[in-house]
Structure formats: C-alpha cells, structure tokens
mmCIF file with all atom_site columns, C-alpha atoms in Angstrom:
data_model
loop_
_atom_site.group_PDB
_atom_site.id
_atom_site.type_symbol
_atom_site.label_atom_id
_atom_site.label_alt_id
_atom_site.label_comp_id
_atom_site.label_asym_id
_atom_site.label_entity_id
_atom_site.label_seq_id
_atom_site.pdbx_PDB_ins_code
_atom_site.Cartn_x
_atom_site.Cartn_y
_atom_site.Cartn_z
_atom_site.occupancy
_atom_site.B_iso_or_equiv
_atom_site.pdbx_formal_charge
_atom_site.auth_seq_id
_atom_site.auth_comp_id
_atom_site.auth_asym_id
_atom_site.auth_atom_id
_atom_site.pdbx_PDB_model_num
ATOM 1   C CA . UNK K 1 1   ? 109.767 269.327 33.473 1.00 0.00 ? 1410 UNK K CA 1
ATOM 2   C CA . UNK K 1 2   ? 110.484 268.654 37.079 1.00 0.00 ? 1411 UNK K CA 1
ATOM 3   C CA . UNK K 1 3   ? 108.145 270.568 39.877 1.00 0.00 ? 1412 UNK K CA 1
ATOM 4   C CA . UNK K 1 4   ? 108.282 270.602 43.458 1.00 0.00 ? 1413 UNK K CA 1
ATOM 5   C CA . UNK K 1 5   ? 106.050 272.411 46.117 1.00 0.00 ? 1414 UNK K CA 1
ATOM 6   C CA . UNK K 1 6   ? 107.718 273.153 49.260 1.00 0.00 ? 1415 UNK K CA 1
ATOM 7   C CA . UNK K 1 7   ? 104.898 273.411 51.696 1.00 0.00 ? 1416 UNK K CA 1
ATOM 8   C CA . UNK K 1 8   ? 103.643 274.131 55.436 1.00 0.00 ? 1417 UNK K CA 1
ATOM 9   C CA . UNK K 1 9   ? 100.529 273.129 56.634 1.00 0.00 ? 1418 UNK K CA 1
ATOM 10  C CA . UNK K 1 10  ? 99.043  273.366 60.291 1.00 0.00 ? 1419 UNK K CA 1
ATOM 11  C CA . UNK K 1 11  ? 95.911  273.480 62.267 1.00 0.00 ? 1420 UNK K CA 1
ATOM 12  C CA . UNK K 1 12  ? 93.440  272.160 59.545 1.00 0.00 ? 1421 UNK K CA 1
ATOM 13  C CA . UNK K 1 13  ? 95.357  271.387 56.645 1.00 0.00 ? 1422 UNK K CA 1
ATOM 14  C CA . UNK K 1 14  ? 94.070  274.113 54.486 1.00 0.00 ? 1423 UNK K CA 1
ATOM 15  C CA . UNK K 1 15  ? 96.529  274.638 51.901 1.00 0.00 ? 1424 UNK K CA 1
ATOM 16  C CA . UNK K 1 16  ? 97.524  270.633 51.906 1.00 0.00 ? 1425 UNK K CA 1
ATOM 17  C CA . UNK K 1 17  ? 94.093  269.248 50.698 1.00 0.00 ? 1426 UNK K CA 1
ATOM 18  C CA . UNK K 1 18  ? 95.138  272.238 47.782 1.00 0.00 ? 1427 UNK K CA 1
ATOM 19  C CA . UNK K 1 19  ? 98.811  270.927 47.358 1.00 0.00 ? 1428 UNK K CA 1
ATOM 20  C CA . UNK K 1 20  ? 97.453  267.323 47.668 1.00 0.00 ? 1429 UNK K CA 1
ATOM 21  C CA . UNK K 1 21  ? 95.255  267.904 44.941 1.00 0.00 ? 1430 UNK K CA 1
ATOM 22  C CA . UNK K 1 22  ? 97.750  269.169 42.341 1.00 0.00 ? 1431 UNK K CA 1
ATOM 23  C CA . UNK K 1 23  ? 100.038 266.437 43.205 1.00 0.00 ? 1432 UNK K CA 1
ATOM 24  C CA . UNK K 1 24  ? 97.017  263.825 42.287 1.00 0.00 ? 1433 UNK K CA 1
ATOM 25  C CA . UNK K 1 25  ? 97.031  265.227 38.742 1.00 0.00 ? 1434 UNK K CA 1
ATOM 26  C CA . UNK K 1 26  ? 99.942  266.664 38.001 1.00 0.00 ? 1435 UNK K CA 1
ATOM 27  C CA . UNK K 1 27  ? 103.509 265.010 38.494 1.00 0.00 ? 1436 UNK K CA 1
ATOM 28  C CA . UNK K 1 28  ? 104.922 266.814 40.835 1.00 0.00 ? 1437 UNK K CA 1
ATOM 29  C CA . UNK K 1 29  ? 107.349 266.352 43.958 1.00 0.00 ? 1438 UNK K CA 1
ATOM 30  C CA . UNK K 1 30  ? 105.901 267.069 47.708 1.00 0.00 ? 1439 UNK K CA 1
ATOM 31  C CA . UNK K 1 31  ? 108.198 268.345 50.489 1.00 0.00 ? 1440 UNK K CA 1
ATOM 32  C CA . UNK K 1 32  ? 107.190 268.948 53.634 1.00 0.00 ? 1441 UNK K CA 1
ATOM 33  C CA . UNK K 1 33  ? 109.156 271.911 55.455 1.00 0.00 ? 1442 UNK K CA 1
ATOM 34  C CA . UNK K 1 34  ? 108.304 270.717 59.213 1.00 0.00 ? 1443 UNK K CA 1
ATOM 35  C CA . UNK K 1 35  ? 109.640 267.176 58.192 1.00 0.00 ? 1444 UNK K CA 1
ATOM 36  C CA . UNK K 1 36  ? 112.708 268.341 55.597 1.00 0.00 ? 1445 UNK K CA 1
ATOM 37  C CA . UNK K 1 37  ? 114.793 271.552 56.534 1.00 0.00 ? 1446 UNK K CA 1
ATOM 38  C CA . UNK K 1 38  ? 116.941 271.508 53.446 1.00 0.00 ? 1447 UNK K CA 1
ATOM 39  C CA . UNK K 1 39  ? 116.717 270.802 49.993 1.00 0.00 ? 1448 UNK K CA 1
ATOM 40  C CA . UNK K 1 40  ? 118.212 270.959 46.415 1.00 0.00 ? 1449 UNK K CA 1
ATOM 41  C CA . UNK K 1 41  ? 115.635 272.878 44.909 1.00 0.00 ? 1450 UNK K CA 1
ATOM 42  C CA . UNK K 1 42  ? 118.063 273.338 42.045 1.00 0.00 ? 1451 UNK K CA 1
ATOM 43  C CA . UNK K 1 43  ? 117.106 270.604 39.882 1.00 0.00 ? 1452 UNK K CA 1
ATOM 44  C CA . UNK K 1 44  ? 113.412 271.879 38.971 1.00 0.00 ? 1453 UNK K CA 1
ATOM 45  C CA . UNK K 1 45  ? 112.697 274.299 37.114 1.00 0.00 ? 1454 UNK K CA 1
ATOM 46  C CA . UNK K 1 46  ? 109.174 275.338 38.384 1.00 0.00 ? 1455 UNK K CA 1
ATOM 47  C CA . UNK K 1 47  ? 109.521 275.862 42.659 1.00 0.00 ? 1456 UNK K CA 1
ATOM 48  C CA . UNK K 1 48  ? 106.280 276.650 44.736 1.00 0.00 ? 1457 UNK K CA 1
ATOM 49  C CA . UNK K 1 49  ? 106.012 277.578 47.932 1.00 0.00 ? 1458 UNK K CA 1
ATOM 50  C CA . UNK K 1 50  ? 102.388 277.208 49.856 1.00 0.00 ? 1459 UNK K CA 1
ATOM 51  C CA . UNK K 1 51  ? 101.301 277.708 53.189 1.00 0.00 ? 1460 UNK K CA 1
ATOM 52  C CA . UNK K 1 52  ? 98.068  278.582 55.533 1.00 0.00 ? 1461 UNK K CA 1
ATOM 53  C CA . UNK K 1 53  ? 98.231  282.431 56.231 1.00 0.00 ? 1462 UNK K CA 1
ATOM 54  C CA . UNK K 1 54  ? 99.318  283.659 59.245 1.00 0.00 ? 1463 UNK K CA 1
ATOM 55  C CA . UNK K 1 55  ? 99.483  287.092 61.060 1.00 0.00 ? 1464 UNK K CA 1
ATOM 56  C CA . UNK K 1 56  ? 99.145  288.546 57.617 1.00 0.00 ? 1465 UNK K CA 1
ATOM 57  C CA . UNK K 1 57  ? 102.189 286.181 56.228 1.00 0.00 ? 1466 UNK K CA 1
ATOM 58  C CA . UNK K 1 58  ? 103.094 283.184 55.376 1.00 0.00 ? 1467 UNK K CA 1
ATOM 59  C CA . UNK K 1 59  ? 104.758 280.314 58.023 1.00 0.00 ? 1468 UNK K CA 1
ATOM 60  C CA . UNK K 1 60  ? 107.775 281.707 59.475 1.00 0.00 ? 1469 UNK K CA 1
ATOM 61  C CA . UNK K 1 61  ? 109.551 278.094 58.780 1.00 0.00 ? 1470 UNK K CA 1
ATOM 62  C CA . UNK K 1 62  ? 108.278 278.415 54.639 1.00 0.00 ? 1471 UNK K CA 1
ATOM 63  C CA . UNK K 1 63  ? 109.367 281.757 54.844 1.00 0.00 ? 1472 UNK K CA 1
ATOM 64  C CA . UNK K 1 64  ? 113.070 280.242 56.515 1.00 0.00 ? 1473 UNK K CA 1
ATOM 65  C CA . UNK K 1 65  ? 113.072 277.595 54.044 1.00 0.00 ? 1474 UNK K CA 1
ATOM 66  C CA . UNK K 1 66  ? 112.587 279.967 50.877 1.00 0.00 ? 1475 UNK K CA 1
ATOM 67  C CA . UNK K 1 67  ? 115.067 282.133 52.238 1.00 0.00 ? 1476 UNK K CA 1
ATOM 68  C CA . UNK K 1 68  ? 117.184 279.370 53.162 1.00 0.00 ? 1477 UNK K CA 1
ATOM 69  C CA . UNK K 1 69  ? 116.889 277.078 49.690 1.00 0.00 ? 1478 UNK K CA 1
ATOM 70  C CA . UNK K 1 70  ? 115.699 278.946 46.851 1.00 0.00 ? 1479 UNK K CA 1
ATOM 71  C CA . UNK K 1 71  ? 117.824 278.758 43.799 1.00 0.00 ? 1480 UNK K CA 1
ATOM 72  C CA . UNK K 1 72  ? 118.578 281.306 41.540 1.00 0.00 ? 1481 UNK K CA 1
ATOM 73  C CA . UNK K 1 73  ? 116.871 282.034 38.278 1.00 0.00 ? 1482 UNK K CA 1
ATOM 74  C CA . UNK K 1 74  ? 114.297 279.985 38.533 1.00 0.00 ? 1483 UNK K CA 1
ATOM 75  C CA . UNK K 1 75  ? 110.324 280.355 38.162 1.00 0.00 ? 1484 UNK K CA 1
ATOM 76  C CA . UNK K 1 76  ? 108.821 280.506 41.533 1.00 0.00 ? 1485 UNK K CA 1
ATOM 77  C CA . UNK K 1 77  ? 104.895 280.305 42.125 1.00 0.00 ? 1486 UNK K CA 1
ATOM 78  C CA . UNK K 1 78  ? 102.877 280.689 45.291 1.00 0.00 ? 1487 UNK K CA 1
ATOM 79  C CA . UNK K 1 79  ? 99.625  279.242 46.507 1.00 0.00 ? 1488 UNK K CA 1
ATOM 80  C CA . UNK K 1 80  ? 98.150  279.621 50.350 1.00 0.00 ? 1489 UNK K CA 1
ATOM 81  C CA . UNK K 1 81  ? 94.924  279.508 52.007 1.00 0.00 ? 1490 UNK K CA 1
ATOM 82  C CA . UNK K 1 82  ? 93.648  282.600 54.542 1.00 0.00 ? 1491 UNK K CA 1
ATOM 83  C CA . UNK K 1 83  ? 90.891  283.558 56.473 1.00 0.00 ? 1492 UNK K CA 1
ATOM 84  C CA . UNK K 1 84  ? 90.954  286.911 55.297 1.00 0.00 ? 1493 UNK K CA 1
ATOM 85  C CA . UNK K 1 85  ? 90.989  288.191 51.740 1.00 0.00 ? 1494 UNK K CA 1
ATOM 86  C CA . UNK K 1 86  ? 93.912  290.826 51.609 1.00 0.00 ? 1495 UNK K CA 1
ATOM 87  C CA . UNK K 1 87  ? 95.583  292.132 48.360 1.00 0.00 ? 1496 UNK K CA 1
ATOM 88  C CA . UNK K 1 88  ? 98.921  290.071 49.168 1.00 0.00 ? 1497 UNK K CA 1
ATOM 89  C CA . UNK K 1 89  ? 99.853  287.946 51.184 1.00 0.00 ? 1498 UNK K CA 1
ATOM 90  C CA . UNK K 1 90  ? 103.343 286.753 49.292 1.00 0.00 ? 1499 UNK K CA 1
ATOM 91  C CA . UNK K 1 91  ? 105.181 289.921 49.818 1.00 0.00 ? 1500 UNK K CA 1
ATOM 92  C CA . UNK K 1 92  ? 107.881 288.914 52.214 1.00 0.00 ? 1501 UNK K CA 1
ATOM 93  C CA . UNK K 1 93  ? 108.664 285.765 49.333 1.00 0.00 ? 1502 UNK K CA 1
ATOM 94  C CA . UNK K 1 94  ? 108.407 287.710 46.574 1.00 0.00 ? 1503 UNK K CA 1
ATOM 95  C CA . UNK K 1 95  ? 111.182 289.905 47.938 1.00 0.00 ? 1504 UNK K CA 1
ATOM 96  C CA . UNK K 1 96  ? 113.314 286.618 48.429 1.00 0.00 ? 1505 UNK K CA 1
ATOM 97  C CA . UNK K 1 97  ? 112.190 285.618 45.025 1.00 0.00 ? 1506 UNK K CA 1
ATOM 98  C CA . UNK K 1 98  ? 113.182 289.264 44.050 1.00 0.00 ? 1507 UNK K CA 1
ATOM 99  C CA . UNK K 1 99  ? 116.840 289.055 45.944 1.00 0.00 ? 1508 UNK K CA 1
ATOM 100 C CA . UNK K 1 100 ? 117.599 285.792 43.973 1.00 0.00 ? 1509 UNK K CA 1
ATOM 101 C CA . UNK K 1 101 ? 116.704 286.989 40.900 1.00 0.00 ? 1510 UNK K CA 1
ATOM 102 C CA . UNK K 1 102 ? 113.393 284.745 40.422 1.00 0.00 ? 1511 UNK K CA 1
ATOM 103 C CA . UNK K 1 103 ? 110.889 284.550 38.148 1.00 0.00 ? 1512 UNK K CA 1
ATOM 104 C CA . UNK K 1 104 ? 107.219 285.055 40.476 1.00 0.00 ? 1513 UNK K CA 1
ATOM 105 C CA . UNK K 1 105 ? 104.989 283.247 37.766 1.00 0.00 ? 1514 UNK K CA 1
ATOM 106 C CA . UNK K 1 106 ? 101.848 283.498 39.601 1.00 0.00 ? 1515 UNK K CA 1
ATOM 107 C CA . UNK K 1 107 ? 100.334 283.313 43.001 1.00 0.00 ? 1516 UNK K CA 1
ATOM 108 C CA . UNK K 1 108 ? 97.027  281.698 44.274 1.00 0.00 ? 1517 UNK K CA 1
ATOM 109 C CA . UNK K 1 109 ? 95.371  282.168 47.131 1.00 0.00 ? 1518 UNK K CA 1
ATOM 110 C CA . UNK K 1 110 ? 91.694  281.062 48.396 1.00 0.00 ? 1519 UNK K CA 1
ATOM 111 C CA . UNK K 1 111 ? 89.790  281.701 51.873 1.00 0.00 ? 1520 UNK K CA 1
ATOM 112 C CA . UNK K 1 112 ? 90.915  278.579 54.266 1.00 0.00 ? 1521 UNK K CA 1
ATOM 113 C CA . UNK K 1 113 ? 89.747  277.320 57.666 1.00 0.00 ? 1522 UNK K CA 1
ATOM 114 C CA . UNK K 1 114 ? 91.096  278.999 60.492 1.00 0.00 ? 1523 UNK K CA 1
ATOM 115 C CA . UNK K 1 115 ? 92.345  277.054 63.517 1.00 0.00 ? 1524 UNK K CA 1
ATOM 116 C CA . UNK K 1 116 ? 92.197  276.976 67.071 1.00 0.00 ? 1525 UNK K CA 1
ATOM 117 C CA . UNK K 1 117 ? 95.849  278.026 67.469 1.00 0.00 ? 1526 UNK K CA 1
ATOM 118 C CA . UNK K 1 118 ? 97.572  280.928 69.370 1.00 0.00 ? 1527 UNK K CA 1
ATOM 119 C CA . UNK K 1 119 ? 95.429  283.260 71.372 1.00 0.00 ? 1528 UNK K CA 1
ATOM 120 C CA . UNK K 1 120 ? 92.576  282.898 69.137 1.00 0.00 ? 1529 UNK K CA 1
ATOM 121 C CA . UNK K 1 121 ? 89.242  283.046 70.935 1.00 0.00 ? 1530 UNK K CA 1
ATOM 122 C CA . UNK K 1 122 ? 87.124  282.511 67.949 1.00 0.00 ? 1531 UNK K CA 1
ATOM 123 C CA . UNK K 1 123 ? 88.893  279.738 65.610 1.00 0.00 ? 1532 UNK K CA 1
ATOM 124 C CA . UNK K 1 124 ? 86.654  277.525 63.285 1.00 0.00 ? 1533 UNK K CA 1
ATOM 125 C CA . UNK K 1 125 ? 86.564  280.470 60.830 1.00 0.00 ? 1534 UNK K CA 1
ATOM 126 C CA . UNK K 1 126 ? 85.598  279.116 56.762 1.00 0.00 ? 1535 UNK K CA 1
ATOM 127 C CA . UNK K 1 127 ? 85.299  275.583 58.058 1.00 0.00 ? 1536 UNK K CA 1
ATOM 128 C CA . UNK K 1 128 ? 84.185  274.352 54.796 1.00 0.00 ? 1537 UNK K CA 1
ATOM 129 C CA . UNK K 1 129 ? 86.987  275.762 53.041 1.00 0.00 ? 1538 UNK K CA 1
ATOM 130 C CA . UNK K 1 130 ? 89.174  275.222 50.867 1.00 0.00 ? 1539 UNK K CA 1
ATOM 131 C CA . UNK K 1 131 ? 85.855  274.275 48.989 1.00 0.00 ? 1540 UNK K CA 1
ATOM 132 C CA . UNK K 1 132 ? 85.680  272.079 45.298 1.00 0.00 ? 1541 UNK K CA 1
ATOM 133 C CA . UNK K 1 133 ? 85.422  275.281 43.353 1.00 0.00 ? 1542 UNK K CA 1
ATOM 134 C CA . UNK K 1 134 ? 88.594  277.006 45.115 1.00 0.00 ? 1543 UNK K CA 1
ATOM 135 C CA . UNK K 1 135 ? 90.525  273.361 44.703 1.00 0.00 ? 1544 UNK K CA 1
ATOM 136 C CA . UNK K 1 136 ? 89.776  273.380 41.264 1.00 0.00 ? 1545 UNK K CA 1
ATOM 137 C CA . UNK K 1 137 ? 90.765  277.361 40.635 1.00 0.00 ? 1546 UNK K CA 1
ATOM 138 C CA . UNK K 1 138 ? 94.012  275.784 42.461 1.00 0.00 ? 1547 UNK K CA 1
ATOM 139 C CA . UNK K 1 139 ? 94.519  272.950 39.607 1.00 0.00 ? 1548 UNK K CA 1
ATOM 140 C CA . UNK K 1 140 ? 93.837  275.621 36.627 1.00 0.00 ? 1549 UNK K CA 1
ATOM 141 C CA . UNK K 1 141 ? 96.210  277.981 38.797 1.00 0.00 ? 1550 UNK K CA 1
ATOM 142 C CA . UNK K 1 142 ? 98.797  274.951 38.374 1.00 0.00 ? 1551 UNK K CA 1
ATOM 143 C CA . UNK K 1 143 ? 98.053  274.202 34.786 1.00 0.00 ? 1552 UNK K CA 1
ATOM 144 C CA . UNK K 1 144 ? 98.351  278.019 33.354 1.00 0.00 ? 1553 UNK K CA 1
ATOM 145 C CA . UNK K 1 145 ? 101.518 279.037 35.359 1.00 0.00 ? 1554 UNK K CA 1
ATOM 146 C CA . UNK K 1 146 ? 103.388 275.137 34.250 1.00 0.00 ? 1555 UNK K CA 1
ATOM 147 C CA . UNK K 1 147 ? 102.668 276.190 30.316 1.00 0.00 ? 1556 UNK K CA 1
ATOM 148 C CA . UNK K 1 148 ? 105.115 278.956 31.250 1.00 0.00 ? 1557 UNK K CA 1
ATOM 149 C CA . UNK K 1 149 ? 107.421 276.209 32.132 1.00 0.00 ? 1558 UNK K CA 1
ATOM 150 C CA . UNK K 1 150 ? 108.008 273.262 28.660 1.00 0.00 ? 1559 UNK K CA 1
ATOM 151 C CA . UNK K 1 151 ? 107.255 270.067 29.046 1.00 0.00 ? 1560 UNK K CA 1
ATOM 152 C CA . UNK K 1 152 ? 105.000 270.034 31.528 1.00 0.00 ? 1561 UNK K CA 1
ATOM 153 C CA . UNK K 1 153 ? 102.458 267.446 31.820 1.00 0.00 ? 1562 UNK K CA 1
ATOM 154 C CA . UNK K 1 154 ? 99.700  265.919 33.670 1.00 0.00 ? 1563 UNK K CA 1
ATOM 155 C CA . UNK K 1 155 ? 99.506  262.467 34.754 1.00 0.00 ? 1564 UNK K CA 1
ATOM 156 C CA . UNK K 1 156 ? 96.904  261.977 33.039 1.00 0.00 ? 1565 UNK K CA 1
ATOM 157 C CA . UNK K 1 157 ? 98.373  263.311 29.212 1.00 0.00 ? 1566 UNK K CA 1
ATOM 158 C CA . UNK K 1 158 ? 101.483 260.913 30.063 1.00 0.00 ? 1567 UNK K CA 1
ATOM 159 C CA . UNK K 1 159 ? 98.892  257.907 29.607 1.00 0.00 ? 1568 UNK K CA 1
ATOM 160 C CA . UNK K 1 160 ? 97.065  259.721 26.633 1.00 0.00 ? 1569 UNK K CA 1
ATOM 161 C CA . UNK K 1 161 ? 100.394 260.065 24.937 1.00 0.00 ? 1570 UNK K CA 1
ATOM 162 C CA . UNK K 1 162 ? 101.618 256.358 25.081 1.00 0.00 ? 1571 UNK K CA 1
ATOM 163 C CA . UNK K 1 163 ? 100.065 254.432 22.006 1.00 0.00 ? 1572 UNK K CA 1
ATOM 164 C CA . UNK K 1 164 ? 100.025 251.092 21.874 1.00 0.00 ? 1573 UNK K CA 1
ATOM 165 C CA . UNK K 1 165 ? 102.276 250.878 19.113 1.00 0.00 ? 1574 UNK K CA 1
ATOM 166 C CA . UNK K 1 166 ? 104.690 252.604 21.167 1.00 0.00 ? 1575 UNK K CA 1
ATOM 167 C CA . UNK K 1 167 ? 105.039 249.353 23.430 1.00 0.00 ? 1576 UNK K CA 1
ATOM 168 C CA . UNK K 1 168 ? 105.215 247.336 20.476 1.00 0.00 ? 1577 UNK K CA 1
ATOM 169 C CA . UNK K 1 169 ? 108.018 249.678 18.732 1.00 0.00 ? 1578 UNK K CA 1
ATOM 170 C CA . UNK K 1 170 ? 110.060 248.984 22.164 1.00 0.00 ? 1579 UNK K CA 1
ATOM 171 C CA . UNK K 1 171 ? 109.707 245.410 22.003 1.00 0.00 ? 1580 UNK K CA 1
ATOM 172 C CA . UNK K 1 172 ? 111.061 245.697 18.114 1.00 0.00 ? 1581 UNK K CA 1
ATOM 173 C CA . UNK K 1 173 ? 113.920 248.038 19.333 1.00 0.00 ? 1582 UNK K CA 1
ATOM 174 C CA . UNK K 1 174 ? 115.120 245.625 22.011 1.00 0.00 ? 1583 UNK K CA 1
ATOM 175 C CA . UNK K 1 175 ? 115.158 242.705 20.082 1.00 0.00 ? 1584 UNK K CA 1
ATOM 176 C CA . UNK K 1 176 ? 117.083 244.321 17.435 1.00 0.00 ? 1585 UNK K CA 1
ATOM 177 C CA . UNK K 1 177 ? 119.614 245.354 20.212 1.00 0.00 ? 1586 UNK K CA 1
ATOM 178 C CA . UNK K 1 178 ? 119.714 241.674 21.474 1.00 0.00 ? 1587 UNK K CA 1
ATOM 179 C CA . UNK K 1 179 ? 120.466 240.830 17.975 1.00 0.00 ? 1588 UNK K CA 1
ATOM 180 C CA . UNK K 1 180 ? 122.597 243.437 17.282 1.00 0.00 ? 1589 UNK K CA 1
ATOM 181 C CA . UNK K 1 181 ? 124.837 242.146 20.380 1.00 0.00 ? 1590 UNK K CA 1
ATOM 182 C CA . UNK K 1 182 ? 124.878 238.699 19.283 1.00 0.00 ? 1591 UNK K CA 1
#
C-alpha cells in the first residue's frame, strides 16, 4: 500500500519530528508543501495531511495544497501539533475531504512548541513538545488508521517477512529462467 504525508512545518518543527518519525518506521513518502506545490496524490491510497496549528487552523499553504491536490475517494488522515488543546482543529480539511468525497480515517493531534512568529509576545510555549510519549501515540495513530488501508506494512515486518529460503527460491527461479532461455 502506497502512503504519502503532505506536510508543513515552521517555526520549530513540531509536527516534522512527528512526520519524521512515522516515515523512520513505516514506508511512507514525504512531501514537503513549501518545497512542492503540486502533486499526484492519486496513486496512494492512504493521503495525510499534517501541519503546526495556527490561528486555530491549519497552514494556509496545507490547507491550499489539500484543496488544490486531493484526489477523490480516497482515505485521508490528519496529524498536527498545537499549543492549545481545542476539540478540532481539522475542520476546514475535513470539509475539503468532505467536498471530494473522502474517507477522514482518523486525526491526531498533540500539544507542540509554539514559535516566535507573527505578533507573538510570548512564543517558546510547550518547548519540550512534541514529547516521546506524544511521538509514539503518533506511530500507533499511524499503525491503527493504515490497517484500515491492506497491505500496509512497516519497515521493519518487510525484513521479518523475507526468509532466507526466499533468497534461495529466487536464485532457483532465475536459473531455471536462464535455462529455460537457453
């Protein structure tokens, strides 16, 4: 199963040391919205969007770029980092996940460092967050809303699943289509 995170990070990275993590364990594909403004997001079948919080929202270029670039029919997730807890923060995607008729699988979110930006007097807020504990809910996030999608994996169950024998029956099925050429 292909996966890709569309994400936007600023300030203090937040919601990158989150996406970062997933994308150590899991195989997934990484695309940067401030470096890539389009995309064929057409080809996976699980599309997340993440993103530090922002005057209650997320980015305005992740929300663009969802608007923009989200398939149709697809299963959509959403993780992002704030310095506030609020109910939800996804709403404005969820309606463009809504409009294209789009599967919202799950959302995570987890308190994230603030930055200096903007007319903030008082930045710094959560400094020590995203935290161990909240990157970790973010990898079990991952790992219960891709068993919605088949055939996910981890990187780690692709080299539990390949047996040694496995090389070995490759080596016997290319030398009986050497010989099979001949």
């Amino acid at each position: 199963m292909k996966t890709v995170i569309a994400y936007e990070s600023k300030d203090q990275q937040s919601v990158l040391k989150l996406v970062k993590a997933i994308d150590e364990r899991f195989s997934v594909t990484l695309i940067d919205v401030t470096e890539t403004r389009s995309a064929n997001l057409s080809e996976y079948e699980l599309i997340g969007f993440a993103s530090e919080i922002e005057d209650d929202g997320f980015y305005r270029d992740i929300a663009s770029f969802a608007a923009n670039w989200m398939p149709r029919d697809k299963k959509i997730f959403f993780l992002y980092t704030a310095p506030t807890e609020k109910p939800d923060y996804c709403e404005e995607l969820e309606g463009t996940a809504h409009f294209k008729n789009c599967e919202v699988v799950g959302k995570y979110g987890c308190m994230g460092q603030e930055g200096l930006s903007g007319f903030r007097l008082f930045g710094n807020k959560n400094k020590n967050h995203p935290n161990e504990e909240e990157i970790e809910g973010a990898l079990k996030f991952f790992e219960e809303v891709s068993r919605q999608v088949p055939n996910n994996k981890s990187k780690k169950d692709d080299k539990k699943d390949k047996k040694p024998e496995d090389k070995n029956t490759e080596a016997k099925k290319d030398d009986k289509d050497k010989k099979d050429k001949k």
